[in-house]
XYZ file of C-alpha atoms in Angstrom:
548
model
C 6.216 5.649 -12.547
C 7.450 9.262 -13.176
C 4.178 11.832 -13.385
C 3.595 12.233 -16.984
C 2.922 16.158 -18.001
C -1.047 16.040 -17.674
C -0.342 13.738 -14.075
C 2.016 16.446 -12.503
C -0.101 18.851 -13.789
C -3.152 17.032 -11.710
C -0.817 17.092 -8.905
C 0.005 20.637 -8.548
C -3.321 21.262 -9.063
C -4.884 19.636 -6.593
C -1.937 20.584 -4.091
C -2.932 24.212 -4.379
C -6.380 22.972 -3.883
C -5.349 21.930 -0.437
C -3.099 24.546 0.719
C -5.729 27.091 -0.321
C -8.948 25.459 0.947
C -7.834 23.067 4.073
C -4.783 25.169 6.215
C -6.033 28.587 6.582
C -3.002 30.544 7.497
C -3.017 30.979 11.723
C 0.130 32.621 14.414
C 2.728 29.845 14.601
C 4.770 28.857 17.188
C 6.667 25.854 15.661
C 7.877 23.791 18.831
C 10.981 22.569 17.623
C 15.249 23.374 18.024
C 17.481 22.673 15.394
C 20.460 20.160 16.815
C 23.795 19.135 14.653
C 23.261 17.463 11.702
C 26.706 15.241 12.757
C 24.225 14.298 15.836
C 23.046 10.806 14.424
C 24.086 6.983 15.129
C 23.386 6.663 11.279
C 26.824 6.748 9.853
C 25.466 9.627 7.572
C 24.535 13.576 8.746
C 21.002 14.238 8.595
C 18.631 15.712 6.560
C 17.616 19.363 7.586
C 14.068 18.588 8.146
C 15.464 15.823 10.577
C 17.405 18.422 12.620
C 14.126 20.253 13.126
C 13.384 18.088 16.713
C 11.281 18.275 19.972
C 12.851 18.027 23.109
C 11.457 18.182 26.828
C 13.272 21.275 27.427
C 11.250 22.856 23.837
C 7.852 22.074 25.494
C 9.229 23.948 29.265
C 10.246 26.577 27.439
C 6.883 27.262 25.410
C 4.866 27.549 29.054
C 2.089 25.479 27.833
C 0.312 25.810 31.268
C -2.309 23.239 31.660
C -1.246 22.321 28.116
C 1.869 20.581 28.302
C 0.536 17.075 29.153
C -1.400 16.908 25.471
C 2.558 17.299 23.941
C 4.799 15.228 26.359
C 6.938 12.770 25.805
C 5.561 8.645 26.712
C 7.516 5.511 28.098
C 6.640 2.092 27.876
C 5.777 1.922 31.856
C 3.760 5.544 31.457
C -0.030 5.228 31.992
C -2.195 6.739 28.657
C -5.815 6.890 27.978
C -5.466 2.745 26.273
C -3.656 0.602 28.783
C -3.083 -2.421 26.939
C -5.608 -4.276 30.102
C -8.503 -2.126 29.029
C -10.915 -4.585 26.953
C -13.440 -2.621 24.994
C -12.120 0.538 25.407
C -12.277 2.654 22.700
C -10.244 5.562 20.820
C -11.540 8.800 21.840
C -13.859 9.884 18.939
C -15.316 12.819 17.390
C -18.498 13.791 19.666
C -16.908 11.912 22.940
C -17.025 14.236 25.746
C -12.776 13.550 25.816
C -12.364 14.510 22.248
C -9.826 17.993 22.018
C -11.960 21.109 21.785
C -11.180 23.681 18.670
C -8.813 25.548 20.809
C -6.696 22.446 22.022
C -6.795 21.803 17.894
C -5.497 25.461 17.293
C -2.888 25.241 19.484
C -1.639 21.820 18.534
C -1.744 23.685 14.644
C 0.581 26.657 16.089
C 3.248 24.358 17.431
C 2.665 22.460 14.275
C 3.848 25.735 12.311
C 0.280 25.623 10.749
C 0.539 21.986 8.940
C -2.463 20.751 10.565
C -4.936 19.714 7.757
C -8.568 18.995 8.292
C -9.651 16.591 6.017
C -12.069 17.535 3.132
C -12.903 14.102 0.986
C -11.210 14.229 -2.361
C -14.844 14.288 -3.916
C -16.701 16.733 -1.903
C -16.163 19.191 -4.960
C -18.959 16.816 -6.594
C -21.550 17.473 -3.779
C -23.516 21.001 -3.059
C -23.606 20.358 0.667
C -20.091 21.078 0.594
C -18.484 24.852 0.066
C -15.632 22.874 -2.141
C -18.771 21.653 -4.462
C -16.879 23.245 -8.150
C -18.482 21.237 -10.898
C -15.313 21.764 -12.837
C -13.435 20.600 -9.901
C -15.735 17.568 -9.435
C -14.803 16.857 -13.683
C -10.998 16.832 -12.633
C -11.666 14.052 -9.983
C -13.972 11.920 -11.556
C -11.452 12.063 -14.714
C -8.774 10.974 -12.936
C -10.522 9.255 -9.962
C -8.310 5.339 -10.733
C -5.358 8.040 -10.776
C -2.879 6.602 -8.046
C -1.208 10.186 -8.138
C -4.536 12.121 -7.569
C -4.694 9.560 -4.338
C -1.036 10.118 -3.280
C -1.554 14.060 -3.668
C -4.309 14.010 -0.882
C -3.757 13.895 2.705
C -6.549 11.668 3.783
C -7.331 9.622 0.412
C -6.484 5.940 -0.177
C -6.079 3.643 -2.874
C -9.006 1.850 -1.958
C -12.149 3.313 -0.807
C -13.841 0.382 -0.248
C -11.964 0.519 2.879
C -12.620 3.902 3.475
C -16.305 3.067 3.531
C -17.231 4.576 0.451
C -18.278 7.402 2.127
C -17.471 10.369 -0.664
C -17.154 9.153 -3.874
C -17.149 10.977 -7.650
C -21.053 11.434 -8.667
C -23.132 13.392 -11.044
C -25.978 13.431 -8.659
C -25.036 16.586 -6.549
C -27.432 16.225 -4.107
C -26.196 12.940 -2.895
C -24.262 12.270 0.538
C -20.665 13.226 1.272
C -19.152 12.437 4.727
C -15.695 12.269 5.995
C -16.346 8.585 7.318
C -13.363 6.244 7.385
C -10.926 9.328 6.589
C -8.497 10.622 9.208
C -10.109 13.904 10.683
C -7.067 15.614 10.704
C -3.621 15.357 8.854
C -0.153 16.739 9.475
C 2.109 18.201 6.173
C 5.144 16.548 7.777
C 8.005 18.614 7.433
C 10.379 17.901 10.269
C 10.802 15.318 12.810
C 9.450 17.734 15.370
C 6.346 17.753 13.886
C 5.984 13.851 13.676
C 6.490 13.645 17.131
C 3.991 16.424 18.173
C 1.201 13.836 16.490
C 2.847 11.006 17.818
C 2.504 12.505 21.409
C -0.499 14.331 21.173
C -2.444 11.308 19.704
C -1.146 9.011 22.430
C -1.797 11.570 25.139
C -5.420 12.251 23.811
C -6.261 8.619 23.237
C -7.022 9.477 19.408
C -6.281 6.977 16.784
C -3.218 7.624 14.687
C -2.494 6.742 11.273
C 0.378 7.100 8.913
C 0.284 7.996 5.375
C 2.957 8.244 2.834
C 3.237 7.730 -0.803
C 3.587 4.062 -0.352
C 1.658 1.364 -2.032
C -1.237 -0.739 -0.129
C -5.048 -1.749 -1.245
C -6.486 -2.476 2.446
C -6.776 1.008 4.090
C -4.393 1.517 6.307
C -3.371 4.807 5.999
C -6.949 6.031 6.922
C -9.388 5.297 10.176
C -12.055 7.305 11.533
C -11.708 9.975 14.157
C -7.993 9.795 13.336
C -4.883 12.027 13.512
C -3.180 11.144 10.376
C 1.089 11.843 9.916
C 0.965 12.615 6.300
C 4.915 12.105 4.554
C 4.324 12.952 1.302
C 6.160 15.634 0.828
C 9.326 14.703 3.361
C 11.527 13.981 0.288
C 15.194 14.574 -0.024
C 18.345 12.704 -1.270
C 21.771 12.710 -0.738
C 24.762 10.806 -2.299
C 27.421 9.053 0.303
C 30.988 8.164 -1.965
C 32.531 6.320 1.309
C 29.933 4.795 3.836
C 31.171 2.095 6.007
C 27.998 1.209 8.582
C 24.315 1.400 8.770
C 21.888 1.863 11.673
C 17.972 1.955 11.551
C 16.340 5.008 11.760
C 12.722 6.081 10.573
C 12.448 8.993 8.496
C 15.103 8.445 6.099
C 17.051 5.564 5.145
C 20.361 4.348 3.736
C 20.624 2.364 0.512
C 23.482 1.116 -1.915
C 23.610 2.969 -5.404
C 24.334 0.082 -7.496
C 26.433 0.297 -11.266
C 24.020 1.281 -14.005
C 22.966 -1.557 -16.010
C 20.958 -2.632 -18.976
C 17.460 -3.780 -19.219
C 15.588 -5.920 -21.950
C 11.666 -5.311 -22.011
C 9.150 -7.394 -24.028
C 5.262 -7.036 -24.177
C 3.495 -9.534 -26.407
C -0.228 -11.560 -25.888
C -1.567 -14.478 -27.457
C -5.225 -15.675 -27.468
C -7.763 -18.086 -28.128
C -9.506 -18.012 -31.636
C -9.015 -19.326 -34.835
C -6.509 -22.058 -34.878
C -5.987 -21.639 -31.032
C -8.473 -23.820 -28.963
C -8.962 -23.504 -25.395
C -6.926 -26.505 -24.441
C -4.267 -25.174 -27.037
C -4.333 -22.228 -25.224
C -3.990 -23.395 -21.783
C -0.539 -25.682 -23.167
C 0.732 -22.630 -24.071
C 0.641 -20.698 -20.762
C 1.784 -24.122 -18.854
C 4.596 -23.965 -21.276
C 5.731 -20.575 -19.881
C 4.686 -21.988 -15.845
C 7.278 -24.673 -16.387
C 9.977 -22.378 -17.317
C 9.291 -20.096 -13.850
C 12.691 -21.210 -11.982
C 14.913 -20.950 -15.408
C 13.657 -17.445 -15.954
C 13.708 -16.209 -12.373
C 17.300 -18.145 -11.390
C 18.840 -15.890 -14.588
C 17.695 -12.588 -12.838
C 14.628 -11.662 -14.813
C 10.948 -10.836 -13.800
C 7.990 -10.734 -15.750
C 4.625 -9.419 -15.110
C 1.481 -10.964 -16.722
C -2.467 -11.193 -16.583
C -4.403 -14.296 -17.664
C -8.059 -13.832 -18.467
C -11.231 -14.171 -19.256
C -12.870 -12.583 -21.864
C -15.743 -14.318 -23.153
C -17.029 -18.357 -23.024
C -14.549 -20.486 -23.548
C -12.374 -17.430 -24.449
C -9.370 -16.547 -22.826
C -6.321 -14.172 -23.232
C -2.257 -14.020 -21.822
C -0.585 -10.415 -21.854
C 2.949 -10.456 -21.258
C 3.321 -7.068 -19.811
C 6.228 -6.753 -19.638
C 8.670 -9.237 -19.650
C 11.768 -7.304 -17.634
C 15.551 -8.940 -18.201
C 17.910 -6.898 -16.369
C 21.804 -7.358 -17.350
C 20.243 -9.062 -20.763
C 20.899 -8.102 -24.365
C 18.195 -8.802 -27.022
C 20.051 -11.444 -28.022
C 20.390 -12.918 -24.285
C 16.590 -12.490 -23.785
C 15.865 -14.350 -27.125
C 17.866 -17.306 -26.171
C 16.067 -17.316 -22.642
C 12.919 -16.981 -24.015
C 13.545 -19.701 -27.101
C 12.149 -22.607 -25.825
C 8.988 -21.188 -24.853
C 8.595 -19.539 -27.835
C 9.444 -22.730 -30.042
C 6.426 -24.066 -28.063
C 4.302 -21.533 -28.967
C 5.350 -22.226 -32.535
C 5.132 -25.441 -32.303
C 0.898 -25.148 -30.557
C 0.574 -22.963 -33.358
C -0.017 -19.776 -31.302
C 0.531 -16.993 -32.704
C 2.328 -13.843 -30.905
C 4.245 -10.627 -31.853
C 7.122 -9.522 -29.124
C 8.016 -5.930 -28.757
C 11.119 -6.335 -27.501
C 13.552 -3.343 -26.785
C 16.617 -2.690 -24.867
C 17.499 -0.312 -22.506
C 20.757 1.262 -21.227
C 19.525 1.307 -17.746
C 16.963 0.739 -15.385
C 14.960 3.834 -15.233
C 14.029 4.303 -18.724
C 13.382 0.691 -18.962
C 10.763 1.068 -15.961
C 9.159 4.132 -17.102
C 8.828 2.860 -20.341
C 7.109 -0.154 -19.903
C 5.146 -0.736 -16.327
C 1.776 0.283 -16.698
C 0.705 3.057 -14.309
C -1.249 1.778 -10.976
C -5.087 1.682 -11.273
C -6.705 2.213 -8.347
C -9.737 3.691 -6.515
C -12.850 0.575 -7.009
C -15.428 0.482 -4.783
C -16.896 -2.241 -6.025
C -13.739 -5.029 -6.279
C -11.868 -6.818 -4.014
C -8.328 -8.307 -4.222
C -6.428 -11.266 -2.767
C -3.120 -12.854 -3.248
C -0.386 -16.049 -2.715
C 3.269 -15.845 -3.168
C 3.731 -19.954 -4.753
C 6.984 -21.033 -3.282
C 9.824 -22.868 -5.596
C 8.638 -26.050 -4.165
C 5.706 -26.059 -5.844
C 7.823 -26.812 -8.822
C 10.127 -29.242 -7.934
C 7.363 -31.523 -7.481
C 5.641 -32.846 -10.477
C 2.350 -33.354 -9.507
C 1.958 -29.920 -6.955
C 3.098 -28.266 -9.928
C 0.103 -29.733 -12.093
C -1.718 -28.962 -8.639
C -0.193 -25.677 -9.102
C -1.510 -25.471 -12.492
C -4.959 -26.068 -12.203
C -5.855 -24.305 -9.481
C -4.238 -21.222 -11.405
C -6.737 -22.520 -14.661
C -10.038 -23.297 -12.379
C -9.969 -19.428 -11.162
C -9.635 -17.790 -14.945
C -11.958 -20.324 -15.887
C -14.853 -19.566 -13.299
C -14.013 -15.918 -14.400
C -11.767 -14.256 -11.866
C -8.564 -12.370 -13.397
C -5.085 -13.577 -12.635
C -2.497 -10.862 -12.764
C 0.860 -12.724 -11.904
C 5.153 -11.898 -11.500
C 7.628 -14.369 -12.301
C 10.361 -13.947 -9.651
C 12.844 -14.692 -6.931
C 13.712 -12.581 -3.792
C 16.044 -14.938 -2.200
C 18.389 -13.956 0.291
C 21.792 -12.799 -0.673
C 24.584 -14.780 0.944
C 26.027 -12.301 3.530
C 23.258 -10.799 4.515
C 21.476 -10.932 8.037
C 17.517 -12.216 7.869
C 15.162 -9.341 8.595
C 11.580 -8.943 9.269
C 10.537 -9.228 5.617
C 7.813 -12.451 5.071
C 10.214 -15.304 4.640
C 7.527 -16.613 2.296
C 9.508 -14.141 -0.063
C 12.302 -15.814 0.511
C 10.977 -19.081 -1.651
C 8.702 -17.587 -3.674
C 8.485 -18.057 -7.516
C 5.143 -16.483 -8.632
C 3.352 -13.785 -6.568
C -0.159 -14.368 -8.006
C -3.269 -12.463 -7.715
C -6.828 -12.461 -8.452
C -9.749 -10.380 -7.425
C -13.819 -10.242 -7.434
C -16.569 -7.449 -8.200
C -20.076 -6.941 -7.289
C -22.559 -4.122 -8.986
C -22.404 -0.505 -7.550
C -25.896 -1.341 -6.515
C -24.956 -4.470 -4.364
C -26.317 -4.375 -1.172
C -23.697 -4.432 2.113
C -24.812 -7.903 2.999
C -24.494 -9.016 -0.751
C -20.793 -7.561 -0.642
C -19.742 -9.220 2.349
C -20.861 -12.384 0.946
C -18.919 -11.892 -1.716
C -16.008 -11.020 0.016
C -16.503 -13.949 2.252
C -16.696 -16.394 -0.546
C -14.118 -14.894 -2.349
C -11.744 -14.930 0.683
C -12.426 -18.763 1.689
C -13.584 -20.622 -1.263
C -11.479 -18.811 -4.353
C -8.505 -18.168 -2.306
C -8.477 -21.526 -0.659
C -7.610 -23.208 -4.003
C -4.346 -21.442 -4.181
C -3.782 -22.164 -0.407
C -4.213 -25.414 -0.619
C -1.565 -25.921 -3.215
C 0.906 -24.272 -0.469
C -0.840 -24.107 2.958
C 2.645 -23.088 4.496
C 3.662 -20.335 2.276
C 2.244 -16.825 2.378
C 0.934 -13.453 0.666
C 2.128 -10.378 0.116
C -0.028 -8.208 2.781
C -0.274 -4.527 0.477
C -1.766 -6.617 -2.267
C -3.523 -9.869 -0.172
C -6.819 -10.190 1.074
C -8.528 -8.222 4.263
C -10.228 -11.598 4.917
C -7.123 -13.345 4.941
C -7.487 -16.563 7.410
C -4.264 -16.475 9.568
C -3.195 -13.392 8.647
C -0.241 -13.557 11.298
C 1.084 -16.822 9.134
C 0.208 -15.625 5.637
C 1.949 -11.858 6.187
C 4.941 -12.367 8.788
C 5.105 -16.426 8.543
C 7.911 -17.252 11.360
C 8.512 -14.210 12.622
C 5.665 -13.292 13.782
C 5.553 -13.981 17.187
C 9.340 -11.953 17.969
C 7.116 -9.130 16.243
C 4.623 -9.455 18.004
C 6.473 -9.353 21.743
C 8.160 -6.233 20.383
C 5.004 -4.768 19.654
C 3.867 -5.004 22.770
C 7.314 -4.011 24.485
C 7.893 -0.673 22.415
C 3.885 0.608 21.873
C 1.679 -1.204 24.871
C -1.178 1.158 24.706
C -1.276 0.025 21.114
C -1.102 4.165 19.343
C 0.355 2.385 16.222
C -2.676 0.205 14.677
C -2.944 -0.820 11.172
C -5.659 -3.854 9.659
C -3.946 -6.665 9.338
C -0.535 -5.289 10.973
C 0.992 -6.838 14.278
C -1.191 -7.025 16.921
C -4.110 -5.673 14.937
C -6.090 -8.752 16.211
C -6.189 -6.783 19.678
C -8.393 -4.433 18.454
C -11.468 -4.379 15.787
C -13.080 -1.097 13.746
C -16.757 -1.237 14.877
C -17.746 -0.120 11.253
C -20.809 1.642 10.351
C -21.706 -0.574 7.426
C -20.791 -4.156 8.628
C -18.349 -4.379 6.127
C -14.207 -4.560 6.963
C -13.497 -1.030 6.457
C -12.031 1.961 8.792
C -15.579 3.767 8.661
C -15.771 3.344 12.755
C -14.571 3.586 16.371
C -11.465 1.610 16.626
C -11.692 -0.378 20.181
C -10.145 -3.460 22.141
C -11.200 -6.742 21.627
């Protein structure tokens, strides 16, 4: 969603913040040559900040000395500090005797052209141990703390500090504790190419952990790890219009999309509840109503995006928000959405549609998605993307049903998208889940605990939450899968559930194109090679990452 006034407001804010108080100017020596912007397999010229590059002949001529090794370039058959043979080995750490000294990290900021970052938690400002502590400061981020754009502004914070470790979080008690824990150490304000592959090298060459972090949108902490270099993209934004383009080609910091026709949108927000007239089981006929209309809606090109809740005993509540019709009139939508609604009418549930149309897209979007909430400490989230066939069978669909109606009932949300992402005849399969590829509903639920839960008590509860609450919904569709930025950390099978078939091709490239394993992510291919020795016992970054 577009910043609203007060959000880019936050965001400038905050950026000064971190220019000011994190990358004290220092003598640059940016190690980088500018080549052709025609020089590119892409079809398409580059971006500047893509012509910005290192080469082997920029390092020889900057006469590094006993230096240059920390910056060169790797192979797949060149030796580094993690062969992929070395079992227990660990990423060099803050405190090891191998970790770079402050000079190594000075000069690694001059070739950097000074966008070397040293991470200050996002909350320090609320503790007087730290020089940022600014009670007015610590106001602004406790304000706006569930904020995704305070989150995306920051090079080291996540969306989910539970997997952080929960190490610095907004207080009113300023004497509490404030560590950097599961954040990256260090960041880089990517600017160029050259500067990506400066981290890239020097984290592979040191045996540091790497991490990337860009403005994209996951709950399970992967941009973030202890001891880590982090390759922060935030700001590596640019955009460029291509009338005639005839090929394609893969390529990693920018890519190439079709600009489609502009096209009209239909929104609709509306709830119903129990309460008066509307019993519980009147309630629950009305929401299977709308479940048995999933392929109609979806197989006419619209999406909708609901919760179903709790709120009380033997109270409930359905919020349509919104319903999204692209290439629909009002008119179209209404007929779509008639013989739901006649059911509704007919249950004697009542329900008020705000329903609005939209010239395009954009303004449809912004109007009606809700902005992301993020930044609990004390919740955990899980997901299943319910394939088509679970409604072309009669009784997995009342399978389907229930288990949807045992997890509201035993008082866990369910937040829940109508829609399709089949293929498109013509076009080649990719590495995307092919659980997307049949899905219908991506559904999901989560679970909280008290701030004052202790570790063991959360882990328990994730643990339950992860087998027993989740397991209903896999057992309608043990095949299928979840969509890994919103699923579970505890997912079992997380190699079936995330990459389904394809997993094992991934895999052997994985171990082909990075065998001393420099690109790690929870959950991502060949994560189960290595585990995060965390400090709390709980599946977070807060800890040495090391081999299996």
């Amino acid at each position: 969603m577009a910043p609203t006034l007060s959000s880019a407001n936050l965001i400038l804010a905050f950026f000064a913040l971190l220019t000011s108080s994190r990358a004290a100017p220092s003598p640059s020596v940016p190690a980088e040559t500018a080549v052709p912007s025609s020089k590119t397999a892409a079809g398409a010229p580059l971006f500047h900040s893509e012509t910005l590059q290192l080469t082997d002949g920029v390092l020889t001529k900057l006469n590094l000395q006993n230096n240059t090794s920390l910056f060169a370039f790797g192979s797949n058959s060149s030796s580094s500090k993690l062969s992929l043979g070395d079992s227990g080995a660990c990423k060099v750490f803050p405190g090891d005797s191998e970790w770079p000294s402050t000079s190594t990290w000075s000069l690694f900021d001059r070739l950097l052209g000074g966008a070397l970052i040293e991470t200050v938690p996002l909350a320090s400002s609320c503790f007087s141990s730290w020089p940022e502590y600014d009670s007015a400061q610590c106001n602004l981020v406790s304000n706006n703390w569930t904020d995704s754009n305070l989150h995306a502004a920051d090079p080291a914070s996540i969306m989910w500090p539970l997997y952080e470790g929960r190490t610095c979080l907004p207080t009113d008690d300023t004497s509490g504790t404030c560590t950097v824990g599961g954040y990256s150490k260090y960041a880089v304000n990517v600017s160029s190419v050259a500067q990506i592959q400066l981290a890239v090298n020097f984290a592979r060459n040191t045996g540091i952990r790497l991490v990337v972090k860009n403005t994209g949108h996951d709950f399970n902490g992967k941009s973030t790890g202890a001891g880590a270099l982090g390759i922060w993209t935030h700001n590596l934004k640019d955009i460029q219009y291509l009338e005639n383009y005839q090929d394609t080609y893969g390529i990693v910091t920018s890519i190439i999309s079709r600009v489609h026709p502009k096209v009209g949108v239909t929104t609709s927000t509306f709830s119903f509840s129990t309460g008066g007239n509307v019993t519980v089981d009147t309630f629950w006929a009305g929401v299977r109503a709308y479940l048995d209309r999933f392929a109609i809606n979806a197989d006419a090109g619209t999406y909708a995006y609901f919760w179903v809740m709790s709120t009380g005993t033997n109270s409930f509540s359905f919020l349509m928000n919104p319903y999204f019709a692209v290439n629909h009139t009002v008119s179209e939508f209404n007929a779509l959405m008639k013989p739901w609604f006649d059911e509704l009418n007919h249950l004697g549930i009542p329900y008020t549609p705000d329903t609005k149309y939209h010239d395009n897209f954009y303004d449809a979007w912004d109007a009606v998605f809700p902005l992301e909430t993020v930044a609990s400490s004390t919740m955990v989230t899980g997901s299943r993307l319910f394939p088509r066939a679970n409604w072309e069978d009669a009784s997995l669909l009342n399978e389907t049903f229930n288990a949807l109606k045992t997890t509201v009932t035993a008082g866990y949300p369910l937040l829940a998208f109508n829609m399709k992402a089949e293929l498109p005849e013509g076009y080649p399969e990719s590495s995307a889940n092919p659980a997307f590829r049949q899905t219908l509903m991506h559904a999901i639920t989560s679970a909280s605990w008290t701030a004052n839960s202790t570790n063991t008590q959360i882990l328990n509860q994730m643990e339950h939450f992860a087998n027993n609450v989740l397991g209903i919904w896999r057992k309608t569709c043990p095949e299928a899968g979840a969509y890994m930025s919103e699923a579970n950390i505890l997912e079992p099978n997380f190699q079936q559930s995330f990459y389904g078939s394809n997993y094992e091709r991934l895999y052997q490239l994985k171990q082909k194109y990075d065998p001393s394993g420099l690109f790690y992510a929870p959950t991502g291919v060949g994560s189960e090679d290595w585990t995060v020795k965390s400090q709390d016992g709980l599946p977070d970054q807060n800890g040495r990452l090391c081999r299996v």
